[in-house]
XYZ file of N, CA and C in Angstrom:
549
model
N 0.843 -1.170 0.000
C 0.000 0.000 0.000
C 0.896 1.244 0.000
N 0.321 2.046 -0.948
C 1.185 3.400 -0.965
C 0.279 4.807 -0.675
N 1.120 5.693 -0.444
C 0.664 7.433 -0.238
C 1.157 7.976 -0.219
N 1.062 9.063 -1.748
C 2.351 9.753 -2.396
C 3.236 8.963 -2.597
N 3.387 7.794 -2.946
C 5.059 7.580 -3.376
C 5.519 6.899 -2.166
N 4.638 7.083 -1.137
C 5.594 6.038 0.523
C 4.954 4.832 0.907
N 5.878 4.290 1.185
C 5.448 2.836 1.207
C 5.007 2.788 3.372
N 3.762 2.080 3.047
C 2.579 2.217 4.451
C 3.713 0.541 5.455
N 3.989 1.398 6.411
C 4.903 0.291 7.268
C 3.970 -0.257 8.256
N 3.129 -1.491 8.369
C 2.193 -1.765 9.828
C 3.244 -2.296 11.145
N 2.027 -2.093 11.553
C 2.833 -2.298 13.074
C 3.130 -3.563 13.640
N 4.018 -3.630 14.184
C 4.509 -5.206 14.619
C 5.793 -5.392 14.708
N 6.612 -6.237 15.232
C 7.467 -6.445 14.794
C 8.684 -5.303 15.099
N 9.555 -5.036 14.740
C 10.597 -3.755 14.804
C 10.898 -3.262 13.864
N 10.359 -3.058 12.924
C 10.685 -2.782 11.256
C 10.436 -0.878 11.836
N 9.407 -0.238 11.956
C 9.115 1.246 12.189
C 9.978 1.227 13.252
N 10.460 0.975 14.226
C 11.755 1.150 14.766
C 13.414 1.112 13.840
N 13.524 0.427 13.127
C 14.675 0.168 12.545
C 14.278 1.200 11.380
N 13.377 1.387 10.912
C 13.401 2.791 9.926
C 13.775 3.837 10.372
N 13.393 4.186 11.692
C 13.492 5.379 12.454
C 15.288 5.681 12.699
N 15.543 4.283 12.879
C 17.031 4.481 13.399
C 18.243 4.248 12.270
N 17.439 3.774 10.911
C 18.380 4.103 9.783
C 18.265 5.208 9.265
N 16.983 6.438 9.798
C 16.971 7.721 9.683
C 17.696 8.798 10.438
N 18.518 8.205 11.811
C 18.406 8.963 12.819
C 20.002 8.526 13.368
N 20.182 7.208 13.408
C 21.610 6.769 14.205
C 22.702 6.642 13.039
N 22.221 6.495 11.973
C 23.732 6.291 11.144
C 24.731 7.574 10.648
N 25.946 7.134 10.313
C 26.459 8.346 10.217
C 26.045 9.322 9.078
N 25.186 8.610 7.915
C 24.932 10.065 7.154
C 23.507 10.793 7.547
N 22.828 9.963 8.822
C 22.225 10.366 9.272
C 22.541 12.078 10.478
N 23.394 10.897 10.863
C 23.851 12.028 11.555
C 23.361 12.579 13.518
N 22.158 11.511 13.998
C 21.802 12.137 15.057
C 21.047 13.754 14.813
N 20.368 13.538 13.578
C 19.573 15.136 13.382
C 18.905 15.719 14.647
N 18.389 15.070 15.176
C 16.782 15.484 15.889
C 16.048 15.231 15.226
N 14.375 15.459 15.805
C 13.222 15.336 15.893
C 12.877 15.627 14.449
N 12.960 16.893 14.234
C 12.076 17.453 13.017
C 12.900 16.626 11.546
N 14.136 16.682 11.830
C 15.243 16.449 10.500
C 14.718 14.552 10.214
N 14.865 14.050 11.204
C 14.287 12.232 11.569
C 13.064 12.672 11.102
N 12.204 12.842 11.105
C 10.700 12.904 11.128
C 10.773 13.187 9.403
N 11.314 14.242 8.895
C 11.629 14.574 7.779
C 12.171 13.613 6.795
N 13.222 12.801 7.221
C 13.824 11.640 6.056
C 12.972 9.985 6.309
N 12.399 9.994 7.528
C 11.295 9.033 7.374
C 10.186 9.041 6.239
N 9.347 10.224 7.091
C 8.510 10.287 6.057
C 8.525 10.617 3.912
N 9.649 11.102 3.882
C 10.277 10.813 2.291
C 10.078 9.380 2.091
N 9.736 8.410 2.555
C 9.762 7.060 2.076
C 8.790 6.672 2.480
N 8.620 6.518 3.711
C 7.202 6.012 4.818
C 6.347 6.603 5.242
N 4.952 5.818 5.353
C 4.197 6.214 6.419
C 3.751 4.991 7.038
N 3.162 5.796 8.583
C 1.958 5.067 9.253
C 1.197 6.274 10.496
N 0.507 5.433 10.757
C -0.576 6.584 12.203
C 0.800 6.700 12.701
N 0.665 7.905 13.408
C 1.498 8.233 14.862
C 3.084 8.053 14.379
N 3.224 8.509 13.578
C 4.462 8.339 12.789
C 5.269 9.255 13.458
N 4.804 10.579 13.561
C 5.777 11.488 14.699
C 6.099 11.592 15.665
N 5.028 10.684 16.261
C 4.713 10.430 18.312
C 5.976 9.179 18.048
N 6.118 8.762 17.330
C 7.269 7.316 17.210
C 8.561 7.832 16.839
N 8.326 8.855 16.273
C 10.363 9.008 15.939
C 10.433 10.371 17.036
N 9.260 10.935 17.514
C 9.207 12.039 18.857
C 10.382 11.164 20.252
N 9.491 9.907 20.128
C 9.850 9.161 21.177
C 11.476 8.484 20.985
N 11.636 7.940 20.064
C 12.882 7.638 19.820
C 13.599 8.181 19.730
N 14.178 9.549 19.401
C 14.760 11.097 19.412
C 15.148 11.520 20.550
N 14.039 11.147 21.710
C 14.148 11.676 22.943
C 14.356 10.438 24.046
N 14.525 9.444 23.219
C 15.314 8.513 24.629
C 16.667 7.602 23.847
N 17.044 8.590 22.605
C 18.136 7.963 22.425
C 19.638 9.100 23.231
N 19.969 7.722 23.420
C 21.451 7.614 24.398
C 22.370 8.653 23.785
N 22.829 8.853 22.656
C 23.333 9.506 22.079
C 23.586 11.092 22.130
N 21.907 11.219 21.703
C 21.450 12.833 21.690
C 21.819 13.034 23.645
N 20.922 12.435 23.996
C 20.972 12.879 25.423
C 22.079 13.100 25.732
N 23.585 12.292 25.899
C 24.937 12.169 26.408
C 25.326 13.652 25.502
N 24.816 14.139 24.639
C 25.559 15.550 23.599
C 24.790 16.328 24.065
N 23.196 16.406 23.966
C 22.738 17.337 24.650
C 22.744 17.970 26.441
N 23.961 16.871 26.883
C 23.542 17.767 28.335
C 24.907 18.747 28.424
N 25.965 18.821 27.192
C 26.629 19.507 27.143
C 26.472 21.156 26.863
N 25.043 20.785 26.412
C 24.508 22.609 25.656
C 23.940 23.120 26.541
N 23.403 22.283 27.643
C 21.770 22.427 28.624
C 22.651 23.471 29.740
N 22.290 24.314 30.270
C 22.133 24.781 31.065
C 22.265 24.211 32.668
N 22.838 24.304 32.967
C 23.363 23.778 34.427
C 21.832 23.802 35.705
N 20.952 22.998 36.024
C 20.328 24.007 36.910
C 21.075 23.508 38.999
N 20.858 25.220 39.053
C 21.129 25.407 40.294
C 20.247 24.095 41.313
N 20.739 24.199 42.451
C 20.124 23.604 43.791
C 19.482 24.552 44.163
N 18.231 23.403 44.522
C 16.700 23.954 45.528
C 17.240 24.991 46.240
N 16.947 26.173 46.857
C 16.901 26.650 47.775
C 15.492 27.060 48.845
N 15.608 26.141 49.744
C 14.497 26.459 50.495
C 13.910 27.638 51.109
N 12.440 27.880 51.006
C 12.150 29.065 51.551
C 12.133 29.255 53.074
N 12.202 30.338 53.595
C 12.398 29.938 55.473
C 10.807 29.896 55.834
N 10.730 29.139 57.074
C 9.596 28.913 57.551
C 8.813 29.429 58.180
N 7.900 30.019 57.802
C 7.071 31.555 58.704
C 6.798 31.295 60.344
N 6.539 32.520 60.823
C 6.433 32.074 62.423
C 5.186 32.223 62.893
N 4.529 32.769 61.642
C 3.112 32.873 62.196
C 2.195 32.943 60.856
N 0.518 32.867 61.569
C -0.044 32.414 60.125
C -0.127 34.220 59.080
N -0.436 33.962 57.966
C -0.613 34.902 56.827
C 0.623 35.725 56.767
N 1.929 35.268 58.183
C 3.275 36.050 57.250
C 4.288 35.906 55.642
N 3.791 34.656 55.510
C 4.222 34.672 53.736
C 3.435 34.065 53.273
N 3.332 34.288 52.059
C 1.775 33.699 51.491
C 2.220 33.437 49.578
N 1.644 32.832 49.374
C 2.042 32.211 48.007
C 1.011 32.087 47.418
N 1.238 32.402 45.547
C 0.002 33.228 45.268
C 0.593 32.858 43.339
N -0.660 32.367 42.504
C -0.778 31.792 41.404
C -1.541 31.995 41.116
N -2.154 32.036 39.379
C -3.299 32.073 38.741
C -3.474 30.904 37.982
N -4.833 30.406 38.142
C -5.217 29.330 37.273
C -6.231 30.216 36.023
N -6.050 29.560 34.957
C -6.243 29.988 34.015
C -7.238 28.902 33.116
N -7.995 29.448 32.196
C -8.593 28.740 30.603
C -9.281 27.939 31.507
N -10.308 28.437 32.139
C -10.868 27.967 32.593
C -12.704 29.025 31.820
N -13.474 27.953 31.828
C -14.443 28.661 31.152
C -15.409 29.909 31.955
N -15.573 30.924 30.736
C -15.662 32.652 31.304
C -17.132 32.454 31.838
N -17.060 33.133 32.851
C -18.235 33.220 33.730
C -18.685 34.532 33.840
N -19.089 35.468 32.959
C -19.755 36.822 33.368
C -18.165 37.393 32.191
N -17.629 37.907 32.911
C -16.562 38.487 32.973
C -15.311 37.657 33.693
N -15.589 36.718 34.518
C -14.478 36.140 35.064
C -14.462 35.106 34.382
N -13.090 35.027 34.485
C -12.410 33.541 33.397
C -10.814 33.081 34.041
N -10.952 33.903 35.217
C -9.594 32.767 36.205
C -9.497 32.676 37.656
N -9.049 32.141 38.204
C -9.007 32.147 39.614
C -7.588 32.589 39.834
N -7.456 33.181 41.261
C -6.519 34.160 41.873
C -6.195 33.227 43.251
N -5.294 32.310 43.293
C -4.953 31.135 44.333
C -4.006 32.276 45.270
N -4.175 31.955 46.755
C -3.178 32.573 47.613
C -3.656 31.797 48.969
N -2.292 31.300 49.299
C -2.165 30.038 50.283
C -1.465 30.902 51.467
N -2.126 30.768 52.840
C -1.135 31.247 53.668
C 0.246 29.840 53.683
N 1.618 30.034 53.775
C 2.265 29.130 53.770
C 2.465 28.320 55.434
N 2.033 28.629 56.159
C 2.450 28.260 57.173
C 1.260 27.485 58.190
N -0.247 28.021 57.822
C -1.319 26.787 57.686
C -1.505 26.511 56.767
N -1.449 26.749 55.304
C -1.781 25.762 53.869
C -3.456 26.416 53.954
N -3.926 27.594 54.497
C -5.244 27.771 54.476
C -5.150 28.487 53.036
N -6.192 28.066 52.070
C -6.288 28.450 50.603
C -7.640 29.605 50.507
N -7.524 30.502 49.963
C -8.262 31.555 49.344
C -8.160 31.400 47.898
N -9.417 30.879 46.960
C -9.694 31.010 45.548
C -10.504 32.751 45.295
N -9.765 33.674 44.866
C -10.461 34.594 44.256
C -10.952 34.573 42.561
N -12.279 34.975 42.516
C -12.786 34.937 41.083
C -11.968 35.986 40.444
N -11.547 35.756 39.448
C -11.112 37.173 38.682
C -10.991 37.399 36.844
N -10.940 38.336 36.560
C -11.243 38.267 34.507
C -10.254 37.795 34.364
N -10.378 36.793 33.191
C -9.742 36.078 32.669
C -8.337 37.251 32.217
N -7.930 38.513 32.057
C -6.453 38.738 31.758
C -6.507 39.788 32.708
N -7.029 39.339 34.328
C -6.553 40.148 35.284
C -5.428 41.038 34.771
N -5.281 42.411 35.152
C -3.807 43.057 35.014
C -3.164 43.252 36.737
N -1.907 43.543 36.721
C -1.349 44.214 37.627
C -1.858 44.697 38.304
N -2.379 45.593 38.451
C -3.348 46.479 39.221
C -4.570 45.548 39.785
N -5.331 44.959 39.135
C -6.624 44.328 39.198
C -6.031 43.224 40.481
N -5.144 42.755 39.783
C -4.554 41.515 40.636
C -3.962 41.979 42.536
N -3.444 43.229 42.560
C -3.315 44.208 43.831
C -4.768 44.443 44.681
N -5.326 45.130 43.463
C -6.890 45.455 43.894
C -7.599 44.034 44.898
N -7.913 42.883 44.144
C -8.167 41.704 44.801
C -7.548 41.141 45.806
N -6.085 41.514 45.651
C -5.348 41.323 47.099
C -5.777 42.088 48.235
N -5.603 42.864 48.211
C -5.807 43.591 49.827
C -7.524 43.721 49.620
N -8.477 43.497 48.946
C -9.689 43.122 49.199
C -10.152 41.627 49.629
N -9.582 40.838 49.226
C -9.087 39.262 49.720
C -8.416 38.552 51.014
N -7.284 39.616 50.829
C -6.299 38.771 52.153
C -5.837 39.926 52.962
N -5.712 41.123 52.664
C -5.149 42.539 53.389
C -6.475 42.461 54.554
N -7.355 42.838 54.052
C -8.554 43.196 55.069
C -8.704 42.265 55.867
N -8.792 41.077 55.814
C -8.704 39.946 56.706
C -7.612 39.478 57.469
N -6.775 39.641 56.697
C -5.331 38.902 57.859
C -4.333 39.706 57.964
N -4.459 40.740 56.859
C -2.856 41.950 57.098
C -2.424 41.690 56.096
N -0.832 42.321 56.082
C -0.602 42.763 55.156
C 0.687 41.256 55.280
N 0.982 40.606 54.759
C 2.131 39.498 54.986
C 3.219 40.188 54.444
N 4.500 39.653 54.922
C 5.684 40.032 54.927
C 6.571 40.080 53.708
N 5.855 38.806 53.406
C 6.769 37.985 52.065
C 5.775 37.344 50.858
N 5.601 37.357 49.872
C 4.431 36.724 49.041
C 5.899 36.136 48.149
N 5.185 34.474 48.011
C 6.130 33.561 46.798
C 5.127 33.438 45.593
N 5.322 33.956 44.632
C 4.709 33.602 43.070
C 6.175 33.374 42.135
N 4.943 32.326 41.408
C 5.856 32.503 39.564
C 6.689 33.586 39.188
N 7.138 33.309 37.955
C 7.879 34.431 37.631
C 6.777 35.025 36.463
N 5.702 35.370 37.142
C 4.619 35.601 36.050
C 4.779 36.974 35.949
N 4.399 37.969 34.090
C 5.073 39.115 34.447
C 4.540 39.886 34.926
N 3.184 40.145 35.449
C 2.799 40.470 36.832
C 2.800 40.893 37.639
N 3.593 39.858 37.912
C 4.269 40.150 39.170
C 6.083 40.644 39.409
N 6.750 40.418 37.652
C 8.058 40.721 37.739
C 7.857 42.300 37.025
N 7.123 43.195 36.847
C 6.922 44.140 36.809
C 6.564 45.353 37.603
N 7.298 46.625 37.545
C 7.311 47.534 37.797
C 6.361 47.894 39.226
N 5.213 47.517 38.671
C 4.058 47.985 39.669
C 4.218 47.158 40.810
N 4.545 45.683 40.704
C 4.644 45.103 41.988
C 5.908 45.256 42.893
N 7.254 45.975 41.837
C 8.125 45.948 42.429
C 8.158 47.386 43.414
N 7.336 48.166 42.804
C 7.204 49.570 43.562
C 6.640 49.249 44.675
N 5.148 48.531 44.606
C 4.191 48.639 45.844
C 4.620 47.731 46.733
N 5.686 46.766 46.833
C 6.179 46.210 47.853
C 7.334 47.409 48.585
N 8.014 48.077 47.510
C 9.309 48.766 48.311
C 8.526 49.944 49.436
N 7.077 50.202 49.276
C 6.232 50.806 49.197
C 5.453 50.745 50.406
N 4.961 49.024 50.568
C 4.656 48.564 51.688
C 5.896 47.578 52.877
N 7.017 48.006 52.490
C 8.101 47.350 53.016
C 7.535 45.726 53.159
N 7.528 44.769 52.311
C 7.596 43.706 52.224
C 8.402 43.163 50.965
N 8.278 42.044 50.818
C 8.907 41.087 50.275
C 8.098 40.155 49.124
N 8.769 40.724 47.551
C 8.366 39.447 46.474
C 9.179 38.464 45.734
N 8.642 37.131 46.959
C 10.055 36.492 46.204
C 9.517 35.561 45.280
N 10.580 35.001 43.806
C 10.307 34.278 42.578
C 10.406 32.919 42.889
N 9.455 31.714 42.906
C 9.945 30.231 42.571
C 11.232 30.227 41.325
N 11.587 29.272 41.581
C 12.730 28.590 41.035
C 11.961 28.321 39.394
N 12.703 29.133 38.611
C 11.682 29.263 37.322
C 11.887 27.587 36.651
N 12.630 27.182 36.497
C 13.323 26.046 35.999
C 13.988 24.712 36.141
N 13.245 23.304 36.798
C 14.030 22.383 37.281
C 13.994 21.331 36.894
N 14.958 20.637 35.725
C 14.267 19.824 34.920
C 14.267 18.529 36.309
């Protein structure tokens, strides 16, 4: 069976494996990657899931991996956050998102005291801004528990912008970033 010109490989057996890797491991192959493998397969072959199969083989061959951790980026060690001494002094704070729009609201505004794990879901529009996101704070958690010392969020930009960096120097507290990156 053919399409376009490529001959249809079924499944079974190790044959769509050994195509993949006379596309991918030999030397005029070369160890391309993903897209370049995916590319000299399909010039000859097909079948279903043809990309989810040389995706997968790409990414657990021995090879690439042992070369690619030479390019990768080093990541740092955990550093732990210190442990509050009382409740609502640091508080940690995320948006859930694509979640379906309700009126005008289309995300939730998560903020955990860290030191009981007590959770506050605020409703909020789906592309809350800066401001909006402040506004809901101290209508949320200011009026009720104070003002906390330290808030941990993402590196969402948000919160790595201007406005949050003012209104903390502002309210003498503290915005500190999770660890953006750990494979």
């Amino acid at each position: 069976m053919t399409k376009e010109n490529c001959l249809y490989v079924p499944k079974g057996g190790d044959l769509r494996k050994s195509l993949i890797s006379e596309c991918h491991d030999t030397l005029w192959a070369g160890h391309q990657g993903e897209e370049r493998t995916y590319g000299l397969v399909q010039r000859a072959y097909f079948w279903p899931q043809m990309r989810d199969d040389v995706e997968t083989y790409v990414h657990t061959c021995l090879i690439c991996q042992q070369d690619k951790a030479d390019h990768q980026k080093k990541a740092d060690l955990l550093q732990p956050l210190p442990i509050p001494t009382r409740p609502w002094e640091s508080v940690s704070m995320d948006y859930i998102s694509g979640l379906p729009k309700v009126g005008d609201l289309g995300s939730i505004i998560v903020m955990v005291d860290r030191l009981s794990k007590y959770a506050t879901f605020i409703a909020a529009p789906k592309h809350v801004t800066s401001e909006g996101t402040a506004h809901l704070f101290f209508k949320h958690i200011v009026k009720y528990w104070g003002l906390p010392k330290d808030i941990v969020s993402d590196r969402d930009s948000r919160f790595t912008g201007i406005f949050w960096t003012e209104l903390f120097k502002i309210l003498e507290s503290k915005l500190s970033m999770s660890s953006s990156y750990h494979p």
